[in-house]
Amino acid sequence: MTTLLPPRPPAAPDNPAKGRPVRAGRARLNRPGVAWTLPATVFFLLFAVVPLIAVVVLSFMTWTGLGDPKFVGTENWETLAGDSVMLKSLWLSVLFIVLGVATQTPVSILLGVWAAGPQRNRAVLSAIFFLPLLLSSAAISVLWRALLDPNFGVPAQLKWLFGDGNLFGNQSTAIGVIIFVGMWQFTPFHTLIYQGAAKSVPPVLYQAAEIDGAGRVRQFFSITLPQLRNSIITSVILMVVGGLTTFETVLILTNGGPGTDTTITAFYMYEEAFRRYNFGMGSAIALVLVVVATAISLIMVKVSGYDKMRSTMEGV
Amino acid sequence: MRTRPNYIAGAAVTVWLLIVALPLYVMVAASVQTRPEFSANGPLSVPTSLTFENFLMVFDSGFGKYFLNTSIVTAGVVGIVLLVVPPLSYAIVRSQSRSTTLIFRFFLLGLAIPVQAVIVPMFYLINSVGLYDTLLGIILPTAAFALPICTLILSGTMRDITPELYEAMSVDGASTTRTFLRLVLPLSKGGLSTIAVFAALQGWNGFLLPLILTQSESTKVITLGLFNFQTQYGINVPGILAAVMLSMIPVLLVYLFARRALVQGLMGVGGK
């Protein structure tokens, strides 16, 4: 995600036709004013930013959905700090994110670098690989839930591979399934990031390496990977934010279970707010999500925006 | 040397092709089999006969209505995005003032706000303005959350319009509005179709906002329909897979026609 601001176009040269008097302010004549941004900005303020401020206020209140919210000070936060499910959900979120990054990154780098290459069948295969990204999380989760059904799905047919086949009834396999489905869905997106980046690696680097007698594997580790560094950072940060807010997949595949064994923080927020009607608690949990996501995005601004220009050009 | 086959990548690509294609194959194969046939042969078999009873069953259970609702939501989201994003991007790219730069930054930060973070106040807000359980109540927040990404994409496209063209318009005495309508919009067609496809995907695939902000059958969208369908008819695997397939068809059609616009847009998001 680029956060570099648009380079300012060079000021319009004041070059009026000969003989005609220069009208004051002509260069500004067709520059839109701030009024052009108002519809979008007001709309965005109303539906994204105001609720974001309200979530802070609500986190200090109790509200059951009926009547008006009541101010209770830091009660929600104190409850949350000692809540074992909350702590477990944070730990599970970290686990999800780490496993998600560890599975998606190598696959998408390999696929992205391959897709940037000269193979003839590349376009067709890339078009197929891209498909999962278009489908809704709901459709994907329902699809995989049906495919992995213990009685009617693939596990029942491949007992040698899946044992008793009840992948959703055990914490480690349930987490495994959610990670895998996330990988199935989002690898195409990260592949695209790496494909773009791999295409822009200067070919002269590979030519030089060949003259030096470096093999393909050596080239990959000494040239391709270092050149992809900034893309890796961008991609990983997007994976982290995505993993933190995974919701539909958990709801549909495991419903947070068995027990609370796959209740990650975003899902716990939904349960507290919309199943137990503790909207204050739900807001507090949501705020934890916002803080973490914002911290990550600020890192993103710093790392992917400003470092990018010089670092990958080293040695060119 | 660069044209020598790369066996490691080739193997990885083949494995990934199986992982992507197999579930899609099982879905299509299962959806055209009867339940007894599917249970007898298992999910990995090749169907021996064709039946459309699963699709008919899906439509009988209300999917037509969900389809219609989702289409309305999608059209609404696309409409709002196409109405407010182009002027915003035009101002961001073309105005040189500090305030538009700030506004652009503000929208970029908006990229990081997850819908989950604001869902509780959104529920409160939509309730208190009387939009709970209406399609408009889904459309407005969905469109709002599509704005940052669409702004990013469209400003990227609009930046490619060269200053000389603005100059020419200016020399002709065109106003800002006229420049926007006659120059900027026609030259941003590619970007406009990309953001339309993006907004459509958000509208079509949305789940959390409809889940929280609607409740009755008459406002149910397709993703919620799938979810309910699976909770109610969990053992009817061919039926469920037929429903999933139906929900995907419009997206796949769009993909056939707008693949380039979509891929370019997404690549831009990732940054190079």
XYZ file of C-alpha atoms in Angstrom, chain A residues 1-13 20 26 29-34 36-37 39-41 43-49 51-52 54-55 58 63 65 68-69 107 110-111 114 118-119 123 125-139 141-147 149 152-154 157-158 180 183-184 187-189 192-193 195-197 199-200 206 210 214-217 219 231 234 241 245-248 251-252 266 269-270 273-274 279 282-283 286 289-290 293 297-298 306 308, chain B residues 1-6 8-10 12-13 16-17 19-21 23-24 26-27 38-39 41-45 80 84-85 87-88 90-101 103-114 116-127 140-141 143-145 147-148 152 159 163 166-167 169-171 173-177 179-180 201 205-208 211-212 223 226-227 230 234-235 237 240-241 244 247-248 251-252 255 259 262-263 266-272:
244
model
C 0.000 0.000 0.000
C 1.620 3.187 -1.009
C 1.369 6.085 1.314
C 3.552 8.431 -0.640
C 1.628 11.497 -1.476
C 1.160 12.445 -5.078
C 4.177 14.215 -6.425
C 3.107 17.759 -7.032
C 2.830 18.445 -10.689
C 5.199 21.169 -11.768
C 3.504 24.540 -11.574
C 1.856 25.340 -14.860
C 4.239 27.470 -16.869
C -2.814 38.644 -25.254
C -5.222 31.902 -14.978
C -8.388 28.575 -13.235
C -9.084 24.868 -13.443
C -7.877 23.740 -10.075
C -10.699 22.202 -8.073
C -11.114 23.518 -4.576
C -11.633 21.637 -1.368
C -14.925 18.820 -4.408
C -13.804 16.558 -1.584
C -19.332 14.737 -0.382
C -16.905 11.853 0.092
C -15.340 13.285 3.225
C -19.917 10.596 4.053
C -16.782 8.883 5.291
C -16.767 10.915 8.509
C -20.361 9.983 9.215
C -20.103 6.253 8.613
C -16.521 5.420 9.513
C -14.939 8.079 11.690
C -18.465 5.381 14.814
C -14.766 5.062 15.524
C -18.244 6.446 19.417
C -16.578 3.108 20.049
C -19.194 3.146 24.329
C -25.669 -1.050 26.867
C -29.295 -2.810 22.992
C -29.878 4.202 26.466
C -26.227 3.354 27.192
C 3.843 -19.959 -1.307
C 7.231 -18.721 -5.120
C 4.049 -18.276 -7.150
C 6.984 -17.764 -11.153
C 8.394 -16.036 -19.112
C 6.402 -19.337 -19.041
C -1.507 -16.322 -18.049
C -2.828 -20.540 -14.689
C -2.634 -17.090 -13.091
C -6.249 -16.516 -14.096
C -7.258 -19.745 -12.304
C -5.119 -18.986 -9.253
C -6.787 -15.619 -8.909
C -10.316 -17.037 -8.559
C -10.504 -17.583 -4.766
C -9.841 -13.902 -4.171
C -13.110 -12.948 -5.847
C -15.323 -15.194 -3.792
C -16.891 -14.060 -0.556
C -15.443 -15.355 2.699
C -18.916 -16.696 3.408
C -19.066 -18.728 0.190
C -16.158 -20.998 4.256
C -19.422 -22.755 3.416
C -17.656 -24.546 0.559
C -14.828 -25.790 2.770
C -17.181 -26.670 5.607
C -19.048 -28.937 3.194
C -15.869 -30.356 1.650
C -17.681 -32.543 6.524
C -20.078 -36.663 3.763
C -16.891 -34.833 2.829
C -13.415 -35.671 1.650
C -13.168 -40.868 1.869
C -9.507 -40.466 2.733
C -5.590 -23.331 5.418
C -4.311 -19.338 2.760
C -6.555 -20.637 -0.030
C -2.530 -16.300 -1.394
C -3.628 -14.918 -4.813
C -3.572 -11.372 -3.503
C -0.010 -10.396 -7.181
C 2.089 -8.176 -4.917
C 4.460 -10.710 -9.186
C 4.504 -6.923 -9.613
C 7.641 -6.594 -7.543
C 8.727 -7.941 -12.644
C 10.420 -4.705 -11.690
C 20.528 -11.456 -13.242
C 25.105 -15.294 -14.656
C 25.584 -18.040 -9.966
C 22.955 -20.782 -10.284
C 19.224 -20.288 -10.194
C 18.807 -21.026 -6.490
C 20.132 -16.010 -7.825
C 7.035 -6.099 -0.855
C 3.926 -4.691 2.852
C -4.213 -6.844 9.762
C -9.940 -9.211 11.669
C -10.768 -12.696 10.355
C -14.386 -13.248 11.234
C -16.650 -15.046 8.757
C -18.041 -18.113 12.466
C -18.906 -20.467 9.621
C -12.562 -10.396 16.427
C -16.031 -9.156 20.094
C -18.998 -10.382 18.037
C -21.712 -7.682 21.690
C -24.220 -9.457 19.498
C -22.273 -3.808 23.746
C -17.863 -5.496 22.695
C -16.761 -1.893 22.136
C -13.204 -3.584 19.273
C -8.514 -4.324 17.639
C -8.382 -0.709 16.441
C -4.471 -2.411 13.677
C -0.690 0.553 9.860
C 1.561 3.285 11.248
C 9.671 5.892 2.985
C 11.193 1.815 -0.336
C 19.755 -19.627 -18.810
C 16.632 -17.776 -17.766
C 14.554 -19.835 -20.173
C 15.644 -23.185 -18.708
C 12.671 -24.842 -17.012
C 12.446 -24.047 -13.324
C 11.039 -26.127 -8.170
C 8.604 -23.422 -9.236
C 6.936 -25.824 -11.658
C 4.969 -25.656 -6.529
C 2.682 -24.326 -9.231
C -1.117 -25.106 -5.949
C -3.184 -25.690 -9.067
C -5.268 -27.079 -4.198
C -7.179 -24.318 -5.987
C -8.948 -26.387 -8.606
C -12.458 -27.823 -4.306
C -13.976 -25.992 -7.255
C -15.889 -31.014 -6.155
C -18.350 -28.144 -5.898
C -23.301 -38.181 -3.878
C -23.355 -40.090 -0.579
C -19.872 -42.267 -4.539
C -18.175 -39.724 -2.302
C -17.104 -36.160 -3.106
C -14.145 -37.006 -5.316
C -16.059 -39.093 -7.840
C -22.442 5.908 -4.237
C -18.406 10.645 -4.581
C -14.997 9.170 -5.409
C -14.642 14.424 -7.519
C -12.558 13.531 -4.470
C -9.910 14.904 -8.978
C -9.375 17.361 -6.132
C -6.621 15.229 -4.603
C -4.703 14.955 -7.852
C -5.353 18.384 -9.250
C -5.654 20.814 -6.357
C -2.369 21.831 -4.848
C -3.726 22.941 -1.526
C -2.646 21.675 1.858
C -6.193 20.713 2.775
C -6.670 18.237 -0.054
C -3.328 16.643 0.802
C -7.805 14.768 3.217
C -5.948 12.238 1.101
C -3.888 11.233 4.146
C -7.074 10.911 6.126
C -8.530 8.481 3.588
C -5.278 6.513 3.526
C -5.470 6.073 7.289
C -9.032 4.908 6.725
C -7.605 1.876 4.924
C -6.601 0.550 8.319
C -10.004 0.792 10.009
C -11.505 -2.688 10.072
C -15.269 -5.010 13.057
C -13.847 -2.062 14.951
C -16.877 0.137 14.366
C -19.638 -2.434 14.133
C -21.127 -1.750 17.591
C -21.527 2.024 17.128
C -22.649 1.362 13.552
C -25.435 -0.814 14.940
C -26.353 2.024 17.318
C -26.187 4.655 14.571
C -28.215 2.713 12.007
C -30.761 1.851 14.689
C -24.409 3.253 3.315
C -21.743 1.748 5.614
C -20.027 2.145 0.528
C -18.247 4.189 3.207
C -15.780 1.379 3.827
C -14.112 4.651 -0.234
C -10.442 4.550 0.890
C -6.393 5.217 -3.770
C -2.428 11.138 -11.938
C -0.578 18.739 -17.177
C -5.272 20.689 -18.259
C -3.377 23.585 -19.748
C -8.575 23.167 -21.223
C -7.553 26.182 -19.222
C -6.517 28.116 -22.314
C -11.409 28.939 -20.758
C -13.013 25.790 -19.373
C -14.223 25.868 -15.788
C -13.215 23.289 -13.161
C -16.505 21.491 -13.629
C -12.611 20.183 -17.159
C -13.805 17.433 -14.853
C -17.293 -7.043 -4.994
C -19.517 -10.340 -0.815
C -20.395 -8.337 2.323
C -21.259 -10.432 5.347
C -20.702 -8.761 8.719
C -25.435 -9.960 9.637
C -25.564 -7.193 12.240
C -24.031 -14.433 1.908
C -25.617 -19.306 2.415
C -24.788 -19.176 6.102
C -25.604 -24.375 5.916
C -25.883 -29.008 6.881
C -26.249 -32.615 5.776
C -23.957 -31.294 0.836
C -25.234 -26.435 -0.176
C -22.602 -26.654 -2.885
C -22.424 -21.694 -3.139
C -23.685 -17.211 -5.369
C -20.405 -17.215 -7.313
C -18.762 -12.660 -9.755
C -17.208 -15.090 -12.202
C -14.228 -11.559 -13.733
C -10.075 -9.333 -15.285
C -9.295 -5.905 -11.439
C -5.789 -7.328 -11.466
C -5.099 -4.976 -6.947
C -1.477 -4.804 -8.035
C -1.591 -1.077 -7.416
C -2.844 -1.717 -3.892
C 0.076 -3.950 -3.095
C 2.638 -1.446 -4.249
C 5.668 -2.516 -6.213
